[in-house]
Amino acid sequence: MLDDFLIRAGLAGLGLALATGPLGSFVIWRRMAYFGDATAHAAILGVALALALHLPIAAGTLIVALTMALTVSTLAAKGWAMDTTLGVLAHSALAFGLVAISYVPSVRADLSSYLFGDVLAVTKADLGLIWGGGALVVALLAWRWQALLTATLNEDLAHASGLNPDRERLALTLALAVVVAVALKVVGALLIAAMLIIPAAAARGIARTPESMAAIAIGIGAAASLIGLQLSLWQDTPAGPSIVSAAAIIFALAAIFGRIRNS
Amino acid sequence: MTLLAAQNLSVRFGGAEVLSDVSLTVHPAEIVTILGPNGSGKSTLLRALLGILPLSSGQVTRAAGLRLGYVPQKLAIDRSMPMTVRRFLSLPTRVSNAEATAALARVGLPDVEARQMAALSGGQFQRVLLARALLSKPQLLILDEPTQGLDQPGEAAFYRLIEEVRRETKAAILMVSHDLHVVMAASDRVICLNGHICCEGTPRVVSNAPEYRALFGLGTQGALALYQHQHDHSHDHDHGHGHDHAHPHSHDTDSHTHA
């Protein structure tokens, strides 16, 4: 069954949706959209690093994404203006990554597969990585769930309950880096943040509790993956952008549905 | 027995000392109010006592195994997070439906479990925060300006509720406020703060202290008259005396405080 490239692609999309649903919800609740973008853009630099050092691509992106996420967290804790810092870091990471990768002649040709993903070329090994990483993120979030929610609501409240908000923030940072490494093959560095934000944003209008929002976001991410792949196959469009387009259409429908229901 | 004690506590932000040499104790079942103008370090003191902020010197000691409930000053539940009242009460410790219902009934908010937190009024929101804090069966309840944003009747009702809670649960209550009269009447002990402790004691003692009056810019007779006015007023109510009864002190005071 896994020999069919389309089934592998579909499973890759589902594996990614499993992780981006709950993590994307936190990205929205904590207003980390730009933070996600910066971390995801750093993935291109990770690809260049991996190729230069002959590391697996996933290891390179994981290291660089993690470094980026930790740098941003540290600067934020030191009171740097977040909007500006992220604006500088996100675009610098992308620019440096693109410059660095131009030194690797073999990649120049399929640079777009790193920018926009190449889900139709997902191998069994990739699939193992995507589901392994996705499971890791889901397990981490499930384990820390109550503490993460409390710290997201109010850090003082978390403190007073004996929790450590810094530790919870670190858990999210780790999860984000893993998702970036996992998502690179599916939607590419430029659209990873979209897979985090759009399904969760679409789920917001429908959900009544944090848990239902995360679950609905998983469902929407999964549906967008499958619809996007079909679209890609049928119209011969790039798969990653097609998946994100499908998610955006679901978001629009959910927003309209929400307006009608509330009026 | 002491639930919470601070000895010579100091806190610095950058180079500036925000709190210096603050010592205080909280005993079971007493209501202690920390009073001070904006920027006097009230919230900083609470956060230092809770262990959120590092101390630059001094120490805070808690009774062993102290159960603590906390109501923060501002809890802006972002519209991006769907959160029912019922779900909120289970953070971070999950509670049973029966416990949740009982806590909501205690704060006078039956049948709001399914409501979204973001859709509550200011007064309802504060009550839900209090209900959540009560679920841990606290021996000490710490409230940071719990009536901010409430109108006067809402404020009075909230402090009545606090007093009921104290009476029923025997919990000590440590709260912060910047408004004078309602809080004064509801407290056993008042600590007047402005970077350091200016004065402390029963509401009557504090309201007579020159440090307190200087801090709040009251006239020589102001605070005492204000406090007594509160007393006279409820007295009048209870006994159905005429409302046109002259209160020379109170009129005086009102013009002072509102100036």
Short mmCIF file of C-alpha atoms in Angstrom, two decimals:
data_model
loop_
_atom_site.label_atom_id
_atom_site.label_comp_id
_atom_site.label_asym_id
_atom_site.label_seq_id
_atom_site.Cartn_x
_atom_site.Cartn_y
_atom_site.Cartn_z
CA MET A 1 0.00 0.00 0.00
CA LEU A 2 2.86 2.34 0.89
CA ASP A 3 4.27 1.76 -2.57
CA ASP A 4 1.70 4.12 -4.02
CA PHE A 5 3.17 7.65 -3.99
CA LEU A 6 -0.27 9.16 -3.55
CA ILE A 7 -1.01 7.14 -0.43
CA ARG A 8 2.37 8.09 0.99
CA ALA A 9 1.63 11.75 0.25
CA GLY A 10 -1.79 11.50 1.89
CA LEU A 11 -0.34 9.85 4.98
CA ALA A 12 2.37 12.52 5.16
CA GLY A 13 -0.31 15.23 5.14
CA LEU A 14 -2.30 13.45 7.87
CA GLY A 15 0.79 13.00 10.04
CA LEU A 16 1.58 16.68 9.74
CA ALA A 17 -2.00 17.73 10.51
CA LEU A 18 -1.90 15.68 13.72
CA ALA A 19 0.94 17.83 15.04
CA THR A 20 -0.02 21.20 13.58
CA GLY A 21 -3.60 21.09 14.94
CA PRO A 22 -2.77 21.34 18.64
CA LEU A 23 0.54 23.21 18.19
CA GLY A 24 -1.09 25.68 15.80
CA SER A 25 -3.77 26.34 18.42
CA PHE A 26 -1.06 27.41 20.87
CA VAL A 27 0.57 29.52 18.15
CA ILE A 28 -2.74 31.39 17.83
CA TRP A 29 -3.50 31.63 21.55
CA ARG A 30 -0.04 32.94 22.35
CA ARG A 31 0.15 35.15 19.25
CA MET A 32 3.24 33.38 18.01
CA ALA A 33 2.39 33.50 14.30
CA TYR A 34 5.41 35.54 13.40
CA PHE A 35 7.55 33.45 15.72
CA GLY A 36 6.47 30.37 13.76
CA ASP A 37 7.35 32.11 10.54
CA ALA A 38 10.85 33.00 11.72
CA THR A 39 11.50 29.44 12.87
CA ALA A 40 10.18 27.96 9.64
CA HIS A 41 12.19 30.29 7.43
CA ALA A 42 15.33 29.27 9.28
CA ALA A 43 14.76 25.76 7.90
CA ILE A 44 16.31 26.79 4.56
CA LEU A 45 19.49 27.66 6.40
CA GLY A 46 19.23 24.22 8.00
CA VAL A 47 19.05 22.57 4.60
CA ALA A 48 22.22 24.38 3.52
CA LEU A 49 23.93 23.37 6.75
CA ALA A 50 22.90 19.73 6.37
CA LEU A 51 24.17 19.56 2.81
CA ALA A 52 27.46 21.22 3.70
CA LEU A 53 28.08 18.91 6.67
CA HIS A 54 26.60 15.79 5.02
CA LEU A 55 23.94 15.49 7.71
CA PRO A 56 20.41 14.27 7.11
CA ILE A 57 18.22 17.21 6.00
CA ALA A 58 15.86 16.73 8.96
CA ALA A 59 18.75 16.92 11.44
CA GLY A 60 20.04 20.14 9.90
CA THR A 61 16.62 21.82 9.89
CA LEU A 62 15.90 20.64 13.43
CA ILE A 63 19.17 22.11 14.73
CA VAL A 64 18.79 25.44 12.98
CA ALA A 65 15.08 25.78 13.74
CA LEU A 66 15.75 25.01 17.39
CA THR A 67 18.59 27.54 17.51
CA MET A 68 16.36 30.15 15.93
CA ALA A 69 13.45 29.45 18.28
CA LEU A 70 15.68 29.56 21.36
CA THR A 71 17.33 32.79 20.16
CA VAL A 72 13.96 34.45 19.70
CA SER A 73 12.75 33.24 23.13
CA THR A 74 15.91 34.53 24.81
CA LEU A 75 15.71 37.93 23.14
CA ALA A 76 12.02 38.18 24.06
CA ALA A 77 12.84 37.41 27.70
CA LYS A 78 15.46 40.18 27.60
CA GLY A 79 12.81 42.65 26.58
CA TRP A 80 13.65 43.13 22.90
CA ALA A 81 10.80 44.51 20.82
CA MET A 82 9.30 41.28 19.51
CA ASP A 83 7.79 42.56 16.30
CA THR A 84 11.02 44.13 15.09
CA THR A 85 13.26 41.30 16.29
CA LEU A 86 11.16 38.69 14.53
CA GLY A 87 10.94 40.80 11.40
CA VAL A 88 14.72 41.02 11.29
CA LEU A 89 15.36 37.38 12.15
CA ALA A 90 12.69 35.79 9.95
CA HIS A 91 13.81 37.49 6.78
CA SER A 92 17.51 37.32 7.58
CA ALA A 93 17.27 33.57 8.14
CA LEU A 94 15.55 33.13 4.81
CA ALA A 95 18.02 35.36 2.96
CA PHE A 96 21.09 33.74 4.50
CA GLY A 97 19.61 30.33 3.81
CA LEU A 98 19.04 31.15 0.14
CA VAL A 99 22.56 32.57 -0.18
CA ALA A 100 24.11 29.57 1.58
CA ILE A 101 22.19 27.07 -0.51
CA SER A 102 23.39 28.68 -3.74
CA TYR A 103 26.86 27.33 -2.90
CA VAL A 104 25.48 23.80 -3.22
CA PRO A 105 25.10 23.36 -6.99
CA SER A 106 23.10 20.12 -6.77
CA VAL A 107 20.29 21.85 -4.88
CA ARG A 108 19.95 24.94 -7.01
CA ALA A 109 17.78 23.04 -9.42
CA ASP A 110 15.20 21.86 -6.89
CA LEU A 111 15.35 24.74 -4.45
CA SER A 112 11.62 25.14 -4.87
CA SER A 113 11.05 21.72 -3.31
CA TYR A 114 12.52 23.09 -0.06
CA LEU A 115 10.61 26.33 -0.30
CA PHE A 116 7.23 24.82 -1.22
CA GLY A 117 7.61 21.17 -0.28
CA ASP A 118 7.60 18.04 -2.40
CA VAL A 119 5.02 15.84 -0.80
CA LEU A 120 4.47 13.69 -3.88
CA ALA A 121 8.11 12.55 -3.57
CA VAL A 122 7.80 11.47 0.07
CA THR A 123 9.66 8.20 0.72
CA LYS A 124 8.87 5.54 3.31
CA ALA A 125 11.74 6.88 5.39
CA ASP A 126 10.31 10.40 5.18
CA LEU A 127 6.97 9.03 6.26
CA GLY A 128 8.57 7.40 9.30
CA LEU A 129 10.14 10.74 10.17
CA ILE A 130 6.91 12.68 9.72
CA TRP A 131 4.82 10.30 11.84
CA GLY A 132 7.59 9.86 14.41
CA GLY A 133 8.03 13.61 14.76
CA GLY A 134 4.28 14.21 14.75
CA ALA A 135 3.74 11.59 17.47
CA LEU A 136 6.53 13.15 19.52
CA VAL A 137 4.90 16.60 19.33
CA VAL A 138 1.45 15.24 20.19
CA ALA A 139 2.87 13.27 23.14
CA LEU A 140 4.76 16.30 24.43
CA LEU A 141 1.71 18.57 24.19
CA ALA A 142 -0.60 15.97 25.73
CA TRP A 143 1.79 15.47 28.64
CA ARG A 144 2.10 19.21 29.36
CA TRP A 145 -1.47 20.10 28.31
CA GLN A 146 -2.94 21.38 31.58
CA ALA A 147 0.20 23.30 32.49
CA LEU A 148 0.54 24.73 28.98
CA LEU A 149 -3.03 26.00 28.99
CA THR A 150 -2.65 27.58 32.43
CA ALA A 151 0.63 29.27 31.49
CA THR A 152 -0.92 30.48 28.24
CA LEU A 153 -3.86 32.04 30.09
CA ASN A 154 -1.74 33.86 32.64
CA GLU A 155 1.84 33.29 33.73
CA ASP A 156 1.30 34.58 37.27
CA LEU A 157 -1.61 32.19 37.69
CA ALA A 158 0.62 29.33 36.56
CA HIS A 159 3.35 30.43 38.96
CA ALA A 160 0.94 30.62 41.87
CA SER A 161 -0.17 27.05 41.06
CA GLY A 162 3.43 25.88 41.35
CA LEU A 163 4.07 25.64 37.60
CA ASN A 164 7.03 27.08 35.75
CA PRO A 165 5.89 29.11 32.70
CA ASP A 166 9.44 29.19 31.29
CA ARG A 167 9.51 25.40 31.15
CA GLU A 168 6.17 25.32 29.34
CA ARG A 169 7.40 27.89 26.84
CA LEU A 170 10.45 25.71 26.21
CA ALA A 171 8.19 22.73 25.53
CA LEU A 172 6.36 24.74 22.84
CA THR A 173 9.65 25.93 21.36
CA LEU A 174 10.87 22.33 21.08
CA ALA A 175 7.59 21.23 19.54
CA LEU A 176 7.78 24.04 17.01
CA ALA A 177 11.30 23.07 15.92
CA VAL A 178 10.23 19.43 15.47
CA VAL A 179 7.21 20.46 13.42
CA VAL A 180 9.38 22.62 11.17
CA ALA A 181 11.73 19.71 10.51
CA VAL A 182 8.77 17.40 9.84
CA ALA A 183 6.79 19.81 7.67
CA LEU A 184 9.61 20.87 5.35
CA LYS A 185 9.04 17.96 2.98
CA VAL A 186 5.26 18.38 2.97
CA VAL A 187 4.57 22.09 2.51
CA GLY A 188 8.06 23.65 2.41
CA ALA A 189 9.71 26.34 4.52
CA LEU A 190 7.57 29.20 3.25
CA LEU A 191 4.22 27.59 4.05
CA ILE A 192 4.88 25.75 7.33
CA ALA A 193 3.52 28.62 9.36
CA ALA A 194 0.38 28.58 7.20
CA MET A 195 -0.30 24.95 8.17
CA LEU A 196 0.05 25.92 11.82
CA ILE A 197 -2.17 28.98 11.69
CA ILE A 198 -4.90 28.44 9.11
CA PRO A 199 -6.48 25.16 10.35
CA ALA A 200 -6.44 26.37 13.98
CA ALA A 201 -7.85 29.76 13.00
CA ALA A 202 -10.63 28.02 11.07
CA ALA A 203 -11.38 25.85 14.11
CA ARG A 204 -11.63 28.84 16.47
CA GLY A 205 -15.07 29.94 15.30
CA ILE A 206 -16.54 26.47 15.76
CA ALA A 207 -14.88 25.32 18.98
CA ARG A 208 -16.06 25.97 22.54
CA THR A 209 -13.09 24.61 24.50
CA PRO A 210 -9.33 24.52 23.88
CA GLU A 211 -9.45 20.75 23.37
CA SER A 212 -12.19 20.90 20.76
CA MET A 213 -10.31 23.66 18.94
CA ALA A 214 -7.17 21.50 18.74
CA ALA A 215 -9.18 18.46 17.59
CA ILE A 216 -11.12 20.39 14.95
CA ALA A 217 -7.85 21.93 13.74
CA ILE A 218 -6.46 18.42 13.23
CA GLY A 219 -9.54 17.51 11.22
CA ILE A 220 -9.34 20.63 9.07
CA GLY A 221 -5.60 20.16 8.50
CA ALA A 222 -6.21 16.55 7.46
CA ALA A 223 -9.06 17.49 5.14
CA ALA A 224 -7.00 20.29 3.60
CA SER A 225 -4.14 17.85 2.96
CA LEU A 226 -6.35 15.37 1.15
CA ILE A 227 -8.29 17.99 -0.82
CA GLY A 228 -5.07 19.80 -1.72
CA LEU A 229 -3.48 16.61 -2.99
CA GLN A 230 -6.51 15.84 -5.14
CA LEU A 231 -6.42 19.36 -6.52
CA SER A 232 -2.73 19.03 -7.23
CA LEU A 233 -3.23 15.77 -9.08
CA TRP A 234 -6.23 16.95 -11.02
CA GLN A 235 -4.96 20.39 -12.03
CA ASP A 236 -1.23 19.58 -11.92
CA THR A 237 -0.59 22.35 -9.40
CA PRO A 238 2.23 22.27 -6.80
CA ALA A 239 1.12 20.09 -3.88
CA GLY A 240 2.24 22.21 -0.91
CA PRO A 241 0.57 25.43 -2.04
CA SER A 242 -2.54 23.45 -3.08
CA ILE A 243 -2.84 22.05 0.46
CA VAL A 244 -2.53 25.52 1.99
CA SER A 245 -5.04 26.89 -0.54
CA ALA A 246 -7.51 24.19 0.47
CA ALA A 247 -6.97 25.11 4.14
CA ALA A 248 -7.59 28.78 3.32
CA ILE A 249 -10.87 27.93 1.56
CA ILE A 250 -12.00 25.89 4.57
CA PHE A 251 -11.10 28.85 6.77
CA ALA A 252 -13.23 31.17 4.66
CA LEU A 253 -16.17 28.75 4.74
CA ALA A 254 -15.84 28.34 8.51
CA ALA A 255 -15.78 32.13 8.94
CA ILE A 256 -18.93 32.55 6.84
CA PHE A 257 -20.64 29.68 8.68
CA GLY A 258 -19.69 31.30 11.98
CA ARG A 259 -21.16 34.65 10.93
CA ILE A 260 -24.42 33.07 9.80
CA ARG A 261 -24.75 31.03 12.98
CA ASN A 262 -24.10 34.02 15.23
CA SER A 263 -26.47 36.39 13.43
CA MET B 1 0.65 30.26 63.80
CA THR B 2 1.77 32.18 60.74
CA LEU B 3 0.68 31.26 57.22
CA LEU B 4 2.96 33.57 55.33
CA ALA B 5 5.78 35.82 56.51
CA ALA B 6 8.12 38.20 54.76
CA GLN B 7 11.31 39.35 56.49
CA ASN B 8 13.06 42.48 55.26
CA LEU B 9 12.01 41.77 51.71
CA SER B 10 13.50 43.97 48.97
CA VAL B 11 12.92 43.84 45.21
CA ARG B 12 14.90 45.63 42.50
CA PHE B 13 13.96 46.26 38.90
CA GLY B 14 17.18 47.08 37.08
CA GLY B 15 18.91 49.55 39.34
CA ALA B 16 15.87 50.88 41.13
CA GLU B 17 14.68 49.47 44.42
CA VAL B 18 10.93 49.07 44.08
CA LEU B 19 10.36 47.57 47.50
CA SER B 20 12.67 47.99 50.44
CA ASP B 21 12.74 46.25 53.75
CA VAL B 22 9.15 45.04 53.83
CA SER B 23 8.23 42.71 56.67
CA LEU B 24 4.76 41.35 57.18
CA THR B 25 2.93 38.30 58.46
CA VAL B 26 -0.45 36.81 57.68
CA HIS B 27 -2.26 34.74 60.30
CA PRO B 28 -5.14 32.30 59.79
CA ALA B 29 -8.58 33.73 59.06
CA GLU B 30 -7.58 37.40 58.98
CA ILE B 31 -8.22 39.87 56.19
CA VAL B 32 -5.15 41.95 55.45
CA THR B 33 -5.28 44.70 52.86
CA ILE B 34 -2.26 46.30 51.28
CA LEU B 35 -3.13 49.84 50.39
CA GLY B 36 -1.08 52.27 48.35
CA PRO B 37 -1.20 54.68 45.42
CA ASN B 38 -0.40 53.60 41.87
CA GLY B 39 3.24 52.66 41.48
CA SER B 40 3.71 52.04 45.21
CA GLY B 41 4.77 48.44 44.63
CA LYS B 42 1.58 46.68 45.75
CA SER B 43 1.40 44.19 42.93
CA THR B 44 5.17 43.75 43.06
CA LEU B 45 4.88 42.82 46.72
CA LEU B 46 2.19 40.20 46.01
CA ARG B 47 4.21 38.74 43.15
CA ALA B 48 7.30 38.60 45.35
CA LEU B 49 5.31 36.87 48.09
CA LEU B 50 4.04 34.34 45.53
CA GLY B 51 7.59 33.58 44.41
CA ILE B 52 7.05 34.99 40.91
CA LEU B 53 9.66 37.73 41.28
CA PRO B 54 13.16 37.17 42.64
CA LEU B 55 14.01 39.00 45.87
CA SER B 56 17.11 41.15 46.00
CA SER B 57 17.27 40.56 49.73
CA GLY B 58 15.21 39.23 52.61
CA GLN B 59 13.08 36.12 52.57
CA VAL B 60 9.54 34.81 52.34
CA THR B 61 8.47 31.83 54.41
CA ARG B 62 5.27 29.84 54.00
CA ALA B 63 3.67 27.47 56.46
CA ALA B 64 4.52 23.90 55.50
CA GLY B 65 2.11 22.58 52.88
CA LEU B 66 0.29 25.89 52.62
CA ARG B 67 -2.65 25.74 50.21
CA LEU B 68 -2.80 28.99 48.34
CA GLY B 69 -5.45 30.47 46.07
CA TYR B 70 -4.61 33.36 43.79
CA VAL B 71 -6.80 35.83 41.93
CA PRO B 72 -4.63 37.85 39.53
CA GLN B 73 -5.20 41.51 38.76
CA LYS B 74 -5.74 41.15 35.07
CA LEU B 75 -6.63 38.00 33.28
CA ALA B 76 -7.37 38.86 29.71
CA ILE B 77 -8.66 35.69 28.15
CA ASP B 78 -7.83 36.24 24.54
CA ARG B 79 -10.76 35.93 22.18
CA SER B 80 -8.61 33.53 20.19
CA MET B 81 -8.96 30.93 22.95
CA PRO B 82 -12.36 29.32 23.38
CA MET B 83 -12.86 28.67 27.08
CA THR B 84 -16.01 27.76 28.94
CA VAL B 85 -16.36 28.61 32.61
CA ARG B 86 -16.45 24.89 33.41
CA ARG B 87 -13.22 24.20 31.55
CA PHE B 88 -11.51 27.19 33.18
CA LEU B 89 -12.28 25.88 36.66
CA SER B 90 -10.31 22.72 35.82
CA LEU B 91 -7.05 24.60 35.24
CA PRO B 92 -4.50 23.50 36.17
CA THR B 93 -6.05 20.85 38.43
CA ARG B 94 -9.05 18.93 37.12
CA VAL B 95 -12.09 19.11 39.38
CA SER B 96 -15.35 17.14 39.34
CA ASN B 97 -18.59 18.61 38.01
CA ALA B 98 -19.99 18.59 41.54
CA GLU B 99 -17.06 20.59 42.87
CA ALA B 100 -17.29 23.07 40.02
CA THR B 101 -21.02 23.57 40.53
CA ALA B 102 -20.57 24.03 44.27
CA ALA B 103 -17.80 26.61 43.80
CA LEU B 104 -19.90 28.60 41.34
CA ALA B 105 -22.90 28.46 43.65
CA ARG B 106 -20.69 29.73 46.46
CA VAL B 107 -19.77 32.87 44.54
CA GLY B 108 -23.38 33.41 43.50
CA LEU B 109 -23.11 32.37 39.87
CA PRO B 110 -25.27 29.31 39.26
CA ASP B 111 -25.72 27.97 35.72
CA VAL B 112 -22.80 29.66 34.01
CA GLU B 113 -20.74 26.49 33.39
CA ALA B 114 -21.38 26.46 29.66
CA ARG B 115 -20.82 30.19 29.12
CA GLN B 116 -17.69 31.43 27.41
CA MET B 117 -15.31 33.26 29.75
CA ALA B 118 -14.97 36.08 27.24
CA ALA B 119 -18.74 36.65 27.34
CA LEU B 120 -18.94 37.27 31.10
CA SER B 121 -19.40 40.71 32.61
CA GLY B 122 -16.59 42.18 34.70
CA GLY B 123 -18.26 41.23 37.97
CA GLN B 124 -19.07 37.70 36.83
CA PHE B 125 -15.52 37.24 35.59
CA GLN B 126 -14.04 38.22 38.96
CA ARG B 127 -16.41 35.80 40.69
CA VAL B 128 -15.36 32.96 38.43
CA LEU B 129 -11.70 33.75 39.21
CA LEU B 130 -12.59 33.60 42.89
CA ALA B 131 -14.47 30.32 42.44
CA ARG B 132 -11.42 28.83 40.73
CA ALA B 133 -9.17 29.97 43.56
CA LEU B 134 -11.56 28.46 46.13
CA LEU B 135 -11.44 25.04 44.47
CA SER B 136 -8.00 24.35 45.91
CA LYS B 137 -9.53 24.82 49.40
CA PRO B 138 -7.01 27.54 50.19
CA GLN B 139 -5.78 28.42 53.67
CA LEU B 140 -4.61 31.70 52.19
CA LEU B 141 -6.34 33.58 49.42
CA ILE B 142 -4.31 36.26 47.64
CA LEU B 143 -6.22 38.81 45.56
CA ASP B 144 -4.63 41.52 43.43
CA GLU B 145 -7.06 44.46 43.04
CA PRO B 146 -9.99 42.09 42.63
CA THR B 147 -12.56 44.81 42.04
CA GLN B 148 -10.78 46.73 39.34
CA GLY B 149 -13.26 47.70 36.68
CA LEU B 150 -16.31 47.03 38.84
CA ASP B 151 -18.81 49.76 39.69
CA GLN B 152 -19.39 50.73 43.32
CA PRO B 153 -22.25 48.33 44.08
CA GLY B 154 -20.32 45.55 42.36
CA GLU B 155 -17.29 46.39 44.44
CA ALA B 156 -19.23 46.37 47.70
CA ALA B 157 -20.90 43.07 46.80
CA PHE B 158 -17.54 41.50 45.99
CA TYR B 159 -16.05 42.49 49.34
CA ARG B 160 -19.13 41.16 51.13
CA LEU B 161 -18.55 37.89 49.33
CA ILE B 162 -14.89 37.87 50.43
CA GLU B 163 -15.98 38.31 54.02
CA GLU B 164 -18.48 35.46 53.72
CA VAL B 165 -15.80 33.23 52.28
CA ARG B 166 -13.50 34.07 55.16
CA ARG B 167 -16.21 33.31 57.68
CA GLU B 168 -17.11 29.97 56.11
CA THR B 169 -13.73 28.62 55.10
CA LYS B 170 -11.57 30.31 57.77
CA ALA B 171 -9.16 31.19 54.99
CA ALA B 172 -6.85 34.14 55.52
CA ILE B 173 -7.15 36.80 52.86
CA LEU B 174 -4.38 39.04 51.63
CA MET B 175 -5.46 41.59 49.08
CA VAL B 176 -4.24 44.67 47.34
CA SER B 177 -6.24 47.75 46.64
CA HIS B 178 -5.86 51.37 45.78
CA ASP B 179 -9.35 52.44 46.76
CA LEU B 180 -9.92 53.48 50.30
CA HIS B 181 -13.28 53.28 51.90
CA VAL B 182 -14.87 49.97 50.92
CA VAL B 183 -11.66 48.11 51.56
CA MET B 184 -11.04 49.80 54.87
CA ALA B 185 -14.35 48.66 56.22
CA ALA B 186 -13.78 45.07 55.05
CA SER B 187 -10.30 44.58 56.53
CA ASP B 188 -8.98 43.46 59.90
CA ARG B 189 -5.60 44.95 59.22
CA VAL B 190 -4.33 47.48 56.70
CA ILE B 191 -0.76 47.81 55.49
CA CYS B 192 0.01 51.10 53.88
CA LEU B 193 2.67 50.76 51.21
CA ASN B 194 4.76 53.20 49.24
CA GLY B 195 7.94 51.36 48.32
CA HIS B 196 8.21 50.54 52.00
CA ILE B 197 5.63 50.05 54.74
CA CYS B 198 4.49 53.52 55.82
CA CYS B 199 2.14 52.42 58.54
CA GLU B 200 0.00 49.46 59.48
CA GLY B 201 -2.69 48.47 61.93
CA THR B 202 -6.45 48.29 62.18
CA PRO B 203 -8.33 50.43 59.66
CA ARG B 204 -9.07 52.96 62.38
CA VAL B 205 -5.46 53.27 63.47
CA VAL B 206 -4.18 53.53 59.93
CA SER B 207 -6.74 56.07 58.89
CA ASN B 208 -5.53 58.29 61.71
CA ALA B 209 -1.86 57.89 60.92
CA PRO B 210 -0.26 61.04 59.46
CA GLU B 211 1.78 58.87 57.02
CA TYR B 212 -1.40 57.46 55.56
CA ARG B 213 -3.02 60.85 55.13
CA ALA B 214 0.11 62.28 53.55
CA LEU B 215 0.22 59.34 51.14
CA PHE B 216 -3.32 59.81 49.93
CA GLY B 217 -3.27 63.58 50.11
CA LEU B 218 -6.15 63.72 52.56
CA GLY B 219 -6.86 66.64 54.84
CA THR B 220 -6.24 66.41 58.54
CA GLN B 221 -9.67 65.02 59.28
CA GLY B 222 -10.22 63.30 55.97
CA ALA B 223 -9.63 59.60 56.31
CA LEU B 224 -11.05 59.12 59.74
CA ALA B 225 -14.20 60.94 58.79
CA LEU B 226 -14.38 58.89 55.64
CA TYR B 227 -14.08 55.65 57.53
CA GLN B 228 -16.59 56.71 60.11
CA HIS B 229 -18.89 57.90 57.40
CA GLN B 230 -18.99 54.37 56.03
CA HIS B 231 -19.92 53.12 59.45
CA ASP B 232 -22.55 55.74 60.07
CA HIS B 233 -24.02 55.14 56.71
CA SER B 234 -24.65 51.42 57.14
CA HIS B 235 -25.86 52.16 60.62
CA ASP B 236 -28.43 54.57 59.23
CA HIS B 237 -29.56 51.97 56.78
CA ASP B 238 -30.00 49.26 59.36
CA HIS B 239 -32.10 51.40 61.59
CA GLY B 240 -34.02 53.27 58.99
CA HIS B 241 -32.89 56.73 60.04
CA GLY B 242 -33.54 59.62 57.75
CA HIS B 243 -31.14 60.01 54.90
CA ASP B 244 -31.21 63.74 55.06
CA HIS B 245 -29.43 63.53 58.40
CA ALA B 246 -26.47 65.91 58.29
CA HIS B 247 -22.96 64.46 57.96
CA PRO B 248 -20.64 67.41 58.17
CA HIS B 249 -17.53 65.21 58.23
CA SER B 250 -18.50 63.13 55.31
CA HIS B 251 -19.27 66.09 53.09
CA ASP B 252 -15.95 67.51 54.00
CA THR B 253 -14.21 64.28 53.13
CA ASP B 254 -15.88 63.71 49.84
CA SER B 255 -14.67 67.04 48.58
CA HIS B 256 -11.18 66.22 49.77
CA THR B 257 -10.86 62.81 48.23
CA HIS B 258 -12.44 63.73 44.95
CA ALA B 259 -10.36 66.85 44.53
#
